[in-house]
PDB file of C-alpha atoms in Angstrom:
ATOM      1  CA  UNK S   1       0.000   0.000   0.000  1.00 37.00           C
ATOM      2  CA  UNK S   2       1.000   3.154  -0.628  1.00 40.00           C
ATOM      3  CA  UNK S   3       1.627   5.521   2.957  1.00 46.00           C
ATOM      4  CA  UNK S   4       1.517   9.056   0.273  1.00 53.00           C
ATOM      5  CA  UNK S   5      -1.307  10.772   0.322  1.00 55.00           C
ATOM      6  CA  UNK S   6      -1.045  12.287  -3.199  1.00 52.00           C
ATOM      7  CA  UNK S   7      -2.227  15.546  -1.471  1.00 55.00           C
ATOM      8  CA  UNK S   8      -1.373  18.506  -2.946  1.00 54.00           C
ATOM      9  CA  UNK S   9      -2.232  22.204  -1.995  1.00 55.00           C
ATOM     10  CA  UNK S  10      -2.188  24.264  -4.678  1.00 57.00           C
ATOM     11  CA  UNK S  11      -2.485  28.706  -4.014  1.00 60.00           C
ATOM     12  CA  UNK S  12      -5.598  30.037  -5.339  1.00 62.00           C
ATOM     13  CA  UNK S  13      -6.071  33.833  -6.001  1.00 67.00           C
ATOM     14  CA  UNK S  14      -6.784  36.138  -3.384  1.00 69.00           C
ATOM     15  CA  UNK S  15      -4.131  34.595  -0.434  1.00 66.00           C
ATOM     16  CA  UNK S  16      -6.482  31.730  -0.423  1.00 67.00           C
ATOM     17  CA  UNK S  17      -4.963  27.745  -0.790  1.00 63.00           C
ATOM     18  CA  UNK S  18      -6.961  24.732  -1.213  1.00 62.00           C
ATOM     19  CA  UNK S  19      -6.172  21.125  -0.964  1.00 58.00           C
ATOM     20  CA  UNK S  20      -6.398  19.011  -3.797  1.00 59.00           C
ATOM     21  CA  UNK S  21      -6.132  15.016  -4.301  1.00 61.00           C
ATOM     22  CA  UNK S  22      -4.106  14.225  -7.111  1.00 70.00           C
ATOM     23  CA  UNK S  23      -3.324  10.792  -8.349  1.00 75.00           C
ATOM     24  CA  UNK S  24      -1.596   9.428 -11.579  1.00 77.00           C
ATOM     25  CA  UNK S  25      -2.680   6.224 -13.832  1.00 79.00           C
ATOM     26  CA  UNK S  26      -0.975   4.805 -16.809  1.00 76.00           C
ATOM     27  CA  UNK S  27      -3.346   4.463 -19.623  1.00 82.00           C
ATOM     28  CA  UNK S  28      -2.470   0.950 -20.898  1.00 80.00           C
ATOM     29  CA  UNK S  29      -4.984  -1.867 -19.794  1.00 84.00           C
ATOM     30  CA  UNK S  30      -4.434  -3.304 -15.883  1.00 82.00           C
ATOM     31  CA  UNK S  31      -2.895   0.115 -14.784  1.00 82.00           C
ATOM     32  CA  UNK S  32      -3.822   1.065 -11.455  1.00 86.00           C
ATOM     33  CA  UNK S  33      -4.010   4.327  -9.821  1.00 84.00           C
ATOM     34  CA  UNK S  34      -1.268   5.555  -7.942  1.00 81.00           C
ATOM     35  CA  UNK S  35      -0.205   9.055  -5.781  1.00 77.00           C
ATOM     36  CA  UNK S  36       1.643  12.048  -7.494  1.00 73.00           C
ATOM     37  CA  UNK S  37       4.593  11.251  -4.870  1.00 72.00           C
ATOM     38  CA  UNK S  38       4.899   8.008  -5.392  1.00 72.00           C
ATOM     39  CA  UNK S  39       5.417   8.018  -8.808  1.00 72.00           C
ATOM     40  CA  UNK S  40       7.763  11.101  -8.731  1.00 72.00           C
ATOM     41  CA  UNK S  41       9.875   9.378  -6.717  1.00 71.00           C
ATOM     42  CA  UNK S  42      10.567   6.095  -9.569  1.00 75.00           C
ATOM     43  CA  UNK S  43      12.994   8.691 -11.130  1.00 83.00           C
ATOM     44  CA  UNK S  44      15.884  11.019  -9.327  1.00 85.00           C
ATOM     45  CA  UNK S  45      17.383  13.930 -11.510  1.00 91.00           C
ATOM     46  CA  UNK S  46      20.239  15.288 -10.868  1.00 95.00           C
ATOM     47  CA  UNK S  47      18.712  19.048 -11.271  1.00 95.00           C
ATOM     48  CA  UNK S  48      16.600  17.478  -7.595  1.00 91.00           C
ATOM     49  CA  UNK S  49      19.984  18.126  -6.304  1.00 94.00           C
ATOM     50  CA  UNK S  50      21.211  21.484  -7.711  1.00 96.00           C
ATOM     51  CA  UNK S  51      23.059  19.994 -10.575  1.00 97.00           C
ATOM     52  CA  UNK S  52      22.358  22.907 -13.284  1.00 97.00           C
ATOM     53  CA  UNK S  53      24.409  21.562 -17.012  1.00 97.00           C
ATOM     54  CA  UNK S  54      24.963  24.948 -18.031  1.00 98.00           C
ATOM     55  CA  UNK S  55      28.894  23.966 -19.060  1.00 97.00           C
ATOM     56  CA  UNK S  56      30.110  26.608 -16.366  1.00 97.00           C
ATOM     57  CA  UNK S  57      29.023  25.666 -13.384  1.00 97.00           C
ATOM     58  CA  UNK S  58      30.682  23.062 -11.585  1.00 98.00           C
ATOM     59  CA  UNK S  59      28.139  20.095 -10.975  1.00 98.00           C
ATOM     60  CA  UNK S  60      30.545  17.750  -9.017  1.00 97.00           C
ATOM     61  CA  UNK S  61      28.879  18.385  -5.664  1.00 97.00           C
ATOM     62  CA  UNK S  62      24.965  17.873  -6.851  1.00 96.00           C
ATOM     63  CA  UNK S  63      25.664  14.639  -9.105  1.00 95.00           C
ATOM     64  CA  UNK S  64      27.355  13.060  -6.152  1.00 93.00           C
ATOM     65  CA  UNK S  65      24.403  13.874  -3.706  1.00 92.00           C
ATOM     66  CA  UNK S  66      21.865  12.157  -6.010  1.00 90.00           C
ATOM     67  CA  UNK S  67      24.624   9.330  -6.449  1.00 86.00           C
ATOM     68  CA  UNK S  68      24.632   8.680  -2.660  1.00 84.00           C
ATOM     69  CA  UNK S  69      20.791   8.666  -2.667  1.00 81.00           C
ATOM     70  CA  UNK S  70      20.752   5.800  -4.487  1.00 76.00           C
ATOM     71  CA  UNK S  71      18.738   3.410  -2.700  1.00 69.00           C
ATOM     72  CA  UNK S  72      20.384  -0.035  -3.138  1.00 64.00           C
ATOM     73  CA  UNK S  73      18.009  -1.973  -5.563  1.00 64.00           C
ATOM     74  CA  UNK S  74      16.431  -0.251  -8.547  1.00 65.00           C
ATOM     75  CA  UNK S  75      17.084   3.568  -8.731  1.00 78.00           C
ATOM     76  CA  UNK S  76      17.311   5.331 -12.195  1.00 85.00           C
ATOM     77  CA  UNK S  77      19.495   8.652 -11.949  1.00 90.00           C
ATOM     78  CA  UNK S  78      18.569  11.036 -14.543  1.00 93.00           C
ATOM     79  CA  UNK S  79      20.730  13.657 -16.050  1.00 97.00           C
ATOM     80  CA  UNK S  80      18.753  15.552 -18.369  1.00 97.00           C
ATOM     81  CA  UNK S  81      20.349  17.397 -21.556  1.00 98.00           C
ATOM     82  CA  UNK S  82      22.965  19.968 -20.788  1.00 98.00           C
ATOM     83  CA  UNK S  83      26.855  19.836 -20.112  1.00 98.00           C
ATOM     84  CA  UNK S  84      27.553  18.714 -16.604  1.00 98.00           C
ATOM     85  CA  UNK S  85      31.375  19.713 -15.624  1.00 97.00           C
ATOM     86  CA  UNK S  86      32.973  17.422 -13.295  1.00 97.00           C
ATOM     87  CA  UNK S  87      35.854  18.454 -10.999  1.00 96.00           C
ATOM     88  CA  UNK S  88      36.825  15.102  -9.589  1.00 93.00           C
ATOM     89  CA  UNK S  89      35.495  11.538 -10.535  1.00 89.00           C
ATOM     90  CA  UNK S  90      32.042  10.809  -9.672  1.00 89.00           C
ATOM     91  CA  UNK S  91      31.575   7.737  -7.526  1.00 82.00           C
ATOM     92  CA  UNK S  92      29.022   5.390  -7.622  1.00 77.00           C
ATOM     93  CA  UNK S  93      28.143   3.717  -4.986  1.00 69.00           C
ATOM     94  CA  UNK S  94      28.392   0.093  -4.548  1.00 60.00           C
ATOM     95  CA  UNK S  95      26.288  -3.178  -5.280  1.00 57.00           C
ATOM     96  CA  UNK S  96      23.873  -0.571  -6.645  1.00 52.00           C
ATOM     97  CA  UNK S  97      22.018  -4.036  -8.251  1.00 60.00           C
ATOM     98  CA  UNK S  98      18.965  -2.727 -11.018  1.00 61.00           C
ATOM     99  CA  UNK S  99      20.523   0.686 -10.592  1.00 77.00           C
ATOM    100  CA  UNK S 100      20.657   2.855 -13.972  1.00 85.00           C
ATOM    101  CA  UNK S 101      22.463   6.226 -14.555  1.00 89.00           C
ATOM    102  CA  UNK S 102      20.996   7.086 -17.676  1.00 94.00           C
ATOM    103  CA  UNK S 103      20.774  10.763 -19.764  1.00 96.00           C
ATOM    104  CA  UNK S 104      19.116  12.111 -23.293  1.00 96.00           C
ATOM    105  CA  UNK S 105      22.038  10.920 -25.739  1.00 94.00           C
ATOM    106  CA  UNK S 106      24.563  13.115 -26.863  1.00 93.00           C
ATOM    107  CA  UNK S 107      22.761  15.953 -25.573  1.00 96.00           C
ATOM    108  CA  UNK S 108      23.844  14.420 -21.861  1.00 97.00           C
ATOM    109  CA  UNK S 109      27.288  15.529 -21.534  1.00 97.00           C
ATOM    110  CA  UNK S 110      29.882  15.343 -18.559  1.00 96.00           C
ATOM    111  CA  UNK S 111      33.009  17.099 -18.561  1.00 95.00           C
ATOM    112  CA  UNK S 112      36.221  17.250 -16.843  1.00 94.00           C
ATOM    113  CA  UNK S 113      37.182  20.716 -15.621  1.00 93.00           C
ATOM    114  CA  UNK S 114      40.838  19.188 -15.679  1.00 90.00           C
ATOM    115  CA  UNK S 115      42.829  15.961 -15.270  1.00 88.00           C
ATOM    116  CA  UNK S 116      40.098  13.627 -13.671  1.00 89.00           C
ATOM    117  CA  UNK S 117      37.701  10.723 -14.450  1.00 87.00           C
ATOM    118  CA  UNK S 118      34.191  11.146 -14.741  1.00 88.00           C
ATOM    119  CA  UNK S 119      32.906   7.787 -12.736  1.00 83.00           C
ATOM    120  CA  UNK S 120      35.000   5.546 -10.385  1.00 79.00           C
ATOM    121  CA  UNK S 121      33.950   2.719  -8.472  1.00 71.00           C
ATOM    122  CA  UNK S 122      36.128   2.666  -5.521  1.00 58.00           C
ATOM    123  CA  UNK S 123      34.569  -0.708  -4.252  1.00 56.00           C
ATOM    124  CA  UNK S 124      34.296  -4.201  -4.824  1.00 53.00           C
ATOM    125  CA  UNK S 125      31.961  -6.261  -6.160  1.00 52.00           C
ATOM    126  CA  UNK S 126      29.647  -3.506  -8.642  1.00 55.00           C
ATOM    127  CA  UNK S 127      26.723  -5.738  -9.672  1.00 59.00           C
ATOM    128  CA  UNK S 128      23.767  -4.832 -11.934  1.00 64.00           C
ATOM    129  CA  UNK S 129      24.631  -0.955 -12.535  1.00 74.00           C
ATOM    130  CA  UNK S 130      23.696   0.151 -15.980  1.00 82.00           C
ATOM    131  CA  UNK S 131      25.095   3.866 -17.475  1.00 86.00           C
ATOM    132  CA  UNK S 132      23.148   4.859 -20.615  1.00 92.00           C
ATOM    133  CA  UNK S 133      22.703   7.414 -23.357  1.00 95.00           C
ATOM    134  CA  UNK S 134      25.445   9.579 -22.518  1.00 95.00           C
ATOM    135  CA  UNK S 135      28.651  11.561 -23.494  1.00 94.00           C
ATOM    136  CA  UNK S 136      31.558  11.709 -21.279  1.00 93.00           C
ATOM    137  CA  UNK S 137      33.785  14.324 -23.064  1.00 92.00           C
ATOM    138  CA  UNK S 138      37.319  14.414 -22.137  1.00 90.00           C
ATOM    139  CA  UNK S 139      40.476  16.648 -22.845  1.00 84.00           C
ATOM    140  CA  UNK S 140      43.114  13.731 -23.601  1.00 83.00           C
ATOM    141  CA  UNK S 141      44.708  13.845 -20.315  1.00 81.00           C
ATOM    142  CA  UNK S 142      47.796  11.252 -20.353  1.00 78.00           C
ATOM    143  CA  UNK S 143      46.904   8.511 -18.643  1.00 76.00           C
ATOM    144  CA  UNK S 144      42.894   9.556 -16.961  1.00 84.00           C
ATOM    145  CA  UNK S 145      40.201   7.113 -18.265  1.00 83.00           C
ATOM    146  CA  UNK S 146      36.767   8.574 -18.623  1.00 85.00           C
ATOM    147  CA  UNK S 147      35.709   5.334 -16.396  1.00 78.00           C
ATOM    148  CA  UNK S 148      37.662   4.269 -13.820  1.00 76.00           C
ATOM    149  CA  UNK S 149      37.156   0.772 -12.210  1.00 71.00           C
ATOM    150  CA  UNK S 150      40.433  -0.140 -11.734  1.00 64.00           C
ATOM    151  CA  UNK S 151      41.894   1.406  -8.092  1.00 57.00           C
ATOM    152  CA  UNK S 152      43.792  -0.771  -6.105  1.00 51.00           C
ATOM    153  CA  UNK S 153      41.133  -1.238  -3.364  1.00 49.00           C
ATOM    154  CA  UNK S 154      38.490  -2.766  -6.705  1.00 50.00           C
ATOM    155  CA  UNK S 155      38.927  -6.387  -7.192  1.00 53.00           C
ATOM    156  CA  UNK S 156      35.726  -7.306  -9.049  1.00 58.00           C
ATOM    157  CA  UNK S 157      33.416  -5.523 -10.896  1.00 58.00           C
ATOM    158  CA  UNK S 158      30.680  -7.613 -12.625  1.00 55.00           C
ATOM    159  CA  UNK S 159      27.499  -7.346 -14.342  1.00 59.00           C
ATOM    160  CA  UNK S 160      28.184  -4.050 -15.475  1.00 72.00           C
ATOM    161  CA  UNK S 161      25.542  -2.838 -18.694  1.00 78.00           C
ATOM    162  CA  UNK S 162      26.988   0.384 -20.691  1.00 84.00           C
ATOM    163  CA  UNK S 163      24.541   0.817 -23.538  1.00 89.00           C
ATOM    164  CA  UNK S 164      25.118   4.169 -25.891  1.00 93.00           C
ATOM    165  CA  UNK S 165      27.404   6.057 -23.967  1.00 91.00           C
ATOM    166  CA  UNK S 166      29.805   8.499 -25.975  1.00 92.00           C
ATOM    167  CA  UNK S 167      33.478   8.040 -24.965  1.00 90.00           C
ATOM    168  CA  UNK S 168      35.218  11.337 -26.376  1.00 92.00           C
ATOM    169  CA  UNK S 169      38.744  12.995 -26.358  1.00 90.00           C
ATOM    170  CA  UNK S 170      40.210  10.478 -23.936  1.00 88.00           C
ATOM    171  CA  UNK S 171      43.494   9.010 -23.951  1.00 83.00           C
ATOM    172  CA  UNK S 172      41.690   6.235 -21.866  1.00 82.00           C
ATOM    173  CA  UNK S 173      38.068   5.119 -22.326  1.00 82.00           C
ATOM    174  CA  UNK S 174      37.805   2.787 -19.401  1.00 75.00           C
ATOM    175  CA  UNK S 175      40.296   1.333 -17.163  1.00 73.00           C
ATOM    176  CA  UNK S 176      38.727  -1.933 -15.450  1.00 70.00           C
ATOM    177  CA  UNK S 177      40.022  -4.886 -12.846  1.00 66.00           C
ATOM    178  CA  UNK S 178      39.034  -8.389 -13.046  1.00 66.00           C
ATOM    179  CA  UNK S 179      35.617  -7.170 -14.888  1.00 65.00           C
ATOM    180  CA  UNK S 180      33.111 -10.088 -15.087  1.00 66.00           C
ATOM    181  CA  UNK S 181      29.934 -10.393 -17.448  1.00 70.00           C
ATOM    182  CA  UNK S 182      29.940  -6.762 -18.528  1.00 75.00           C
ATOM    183  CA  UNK S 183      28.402  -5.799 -21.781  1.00 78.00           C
ATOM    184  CA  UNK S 184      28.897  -2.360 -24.003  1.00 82.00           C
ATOM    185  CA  UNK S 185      26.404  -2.317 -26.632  1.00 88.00           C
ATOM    186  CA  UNK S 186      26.289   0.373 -29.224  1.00 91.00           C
ATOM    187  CA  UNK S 187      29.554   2.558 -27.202  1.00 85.00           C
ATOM    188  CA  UNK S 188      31.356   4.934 -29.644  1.00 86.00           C
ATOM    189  CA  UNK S 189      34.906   5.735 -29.235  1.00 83.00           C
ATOM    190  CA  UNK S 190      35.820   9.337 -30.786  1.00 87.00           C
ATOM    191  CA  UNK S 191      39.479  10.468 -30.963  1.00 85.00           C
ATOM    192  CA  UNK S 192      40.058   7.925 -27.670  1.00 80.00           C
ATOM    193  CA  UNK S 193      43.437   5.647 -27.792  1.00 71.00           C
ATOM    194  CA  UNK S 194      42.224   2.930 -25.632  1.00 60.00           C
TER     195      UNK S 194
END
């Protein structure tokens, strides 16, 4: 059962407010009705956090909170069009099993203010993570990988999905350790050496 209300008070005209029960219901056949909050809450964007993709504005901070919000089965992490720059390498979470970090294409882009990795995975044992539809644009740093899974403290990382991310201007596209059952469908590699 589901403990939101779906409650909303919405300002009228005049100073006055008025309470207002709001609920959402997919259209298909066998849908059932649900609350406003609850179905918010399937999806975290990054902009929920402060992240704001205007290519200036340094996003490190907000992409990391929603990162750590992660709940630790089936979270999607959305970062909507716009150029995200990154000031040191995101980390995800681990065992973060179901969970998918997934943007709008192309039009999704993170980018290094300098010499770092976008992601790392300073754990062991990733399992079920997916990263989608994304560009990680780099500035061909010697030796930085636009993914990093390979620090000393990672020893496995496994089931790993990366479908359609953009791998751009790297020296390095992914530096892994003892990876297991990870697939990259559809990844482009643009002026990256490795």
């Amino acid at each position: 059962a589901d403990s939101d209300t779906g409650t909303l008070l919405y300002a009228l005209p005049g100073g006055n407010s008025r309470h207002v029960h709001a609920a959402f219901k997919h259209s298909a056949a066998g849908a059932v009705t649900r609350s406003i909050p609850s179905k918010i809450r399937e999806v975290v964007s990054v902009k929920d956090f402060g992240a704001v993709g205007d290519g200036v504005n340094d996003d490190t901070t907000a992409i990391q909170a929603a990162l750590n919000a992660m709940p630790a089965k089936g979270c999607r992490i959305y970062i909507p069009t716009g150029v995200y720059m990154i000031s040191s390498a995101l980390s995800v979470p681990g065992d973060h099993e179901r969970g998918i970090i997934f943007g709008d294409g192309d039009s999704s882009q993170l980018k290094p203010t300098g010499a770092n990795s976008i992601f790392s995975y300073p754990s062991n044992g990733y399992g079920g993570f997916t990263l989608e539809r994304m560009r990680l644009t780099g500035s061909n740093s010697a030796g930085v990988a636009a993914i990093d899974c390979s620090p000393t403290t990672v020893t496995n990382v496994f089931t790993g999905h990366f479908r359609y991310v953009e791998i751009e201007n790297w020296k390095v596209g992914w530096k892994l350790k003892n990876a297991q059952l990870c697939v990259w469908e559809d990844c482009n590699y643009d002026n990256t050496q490795t």
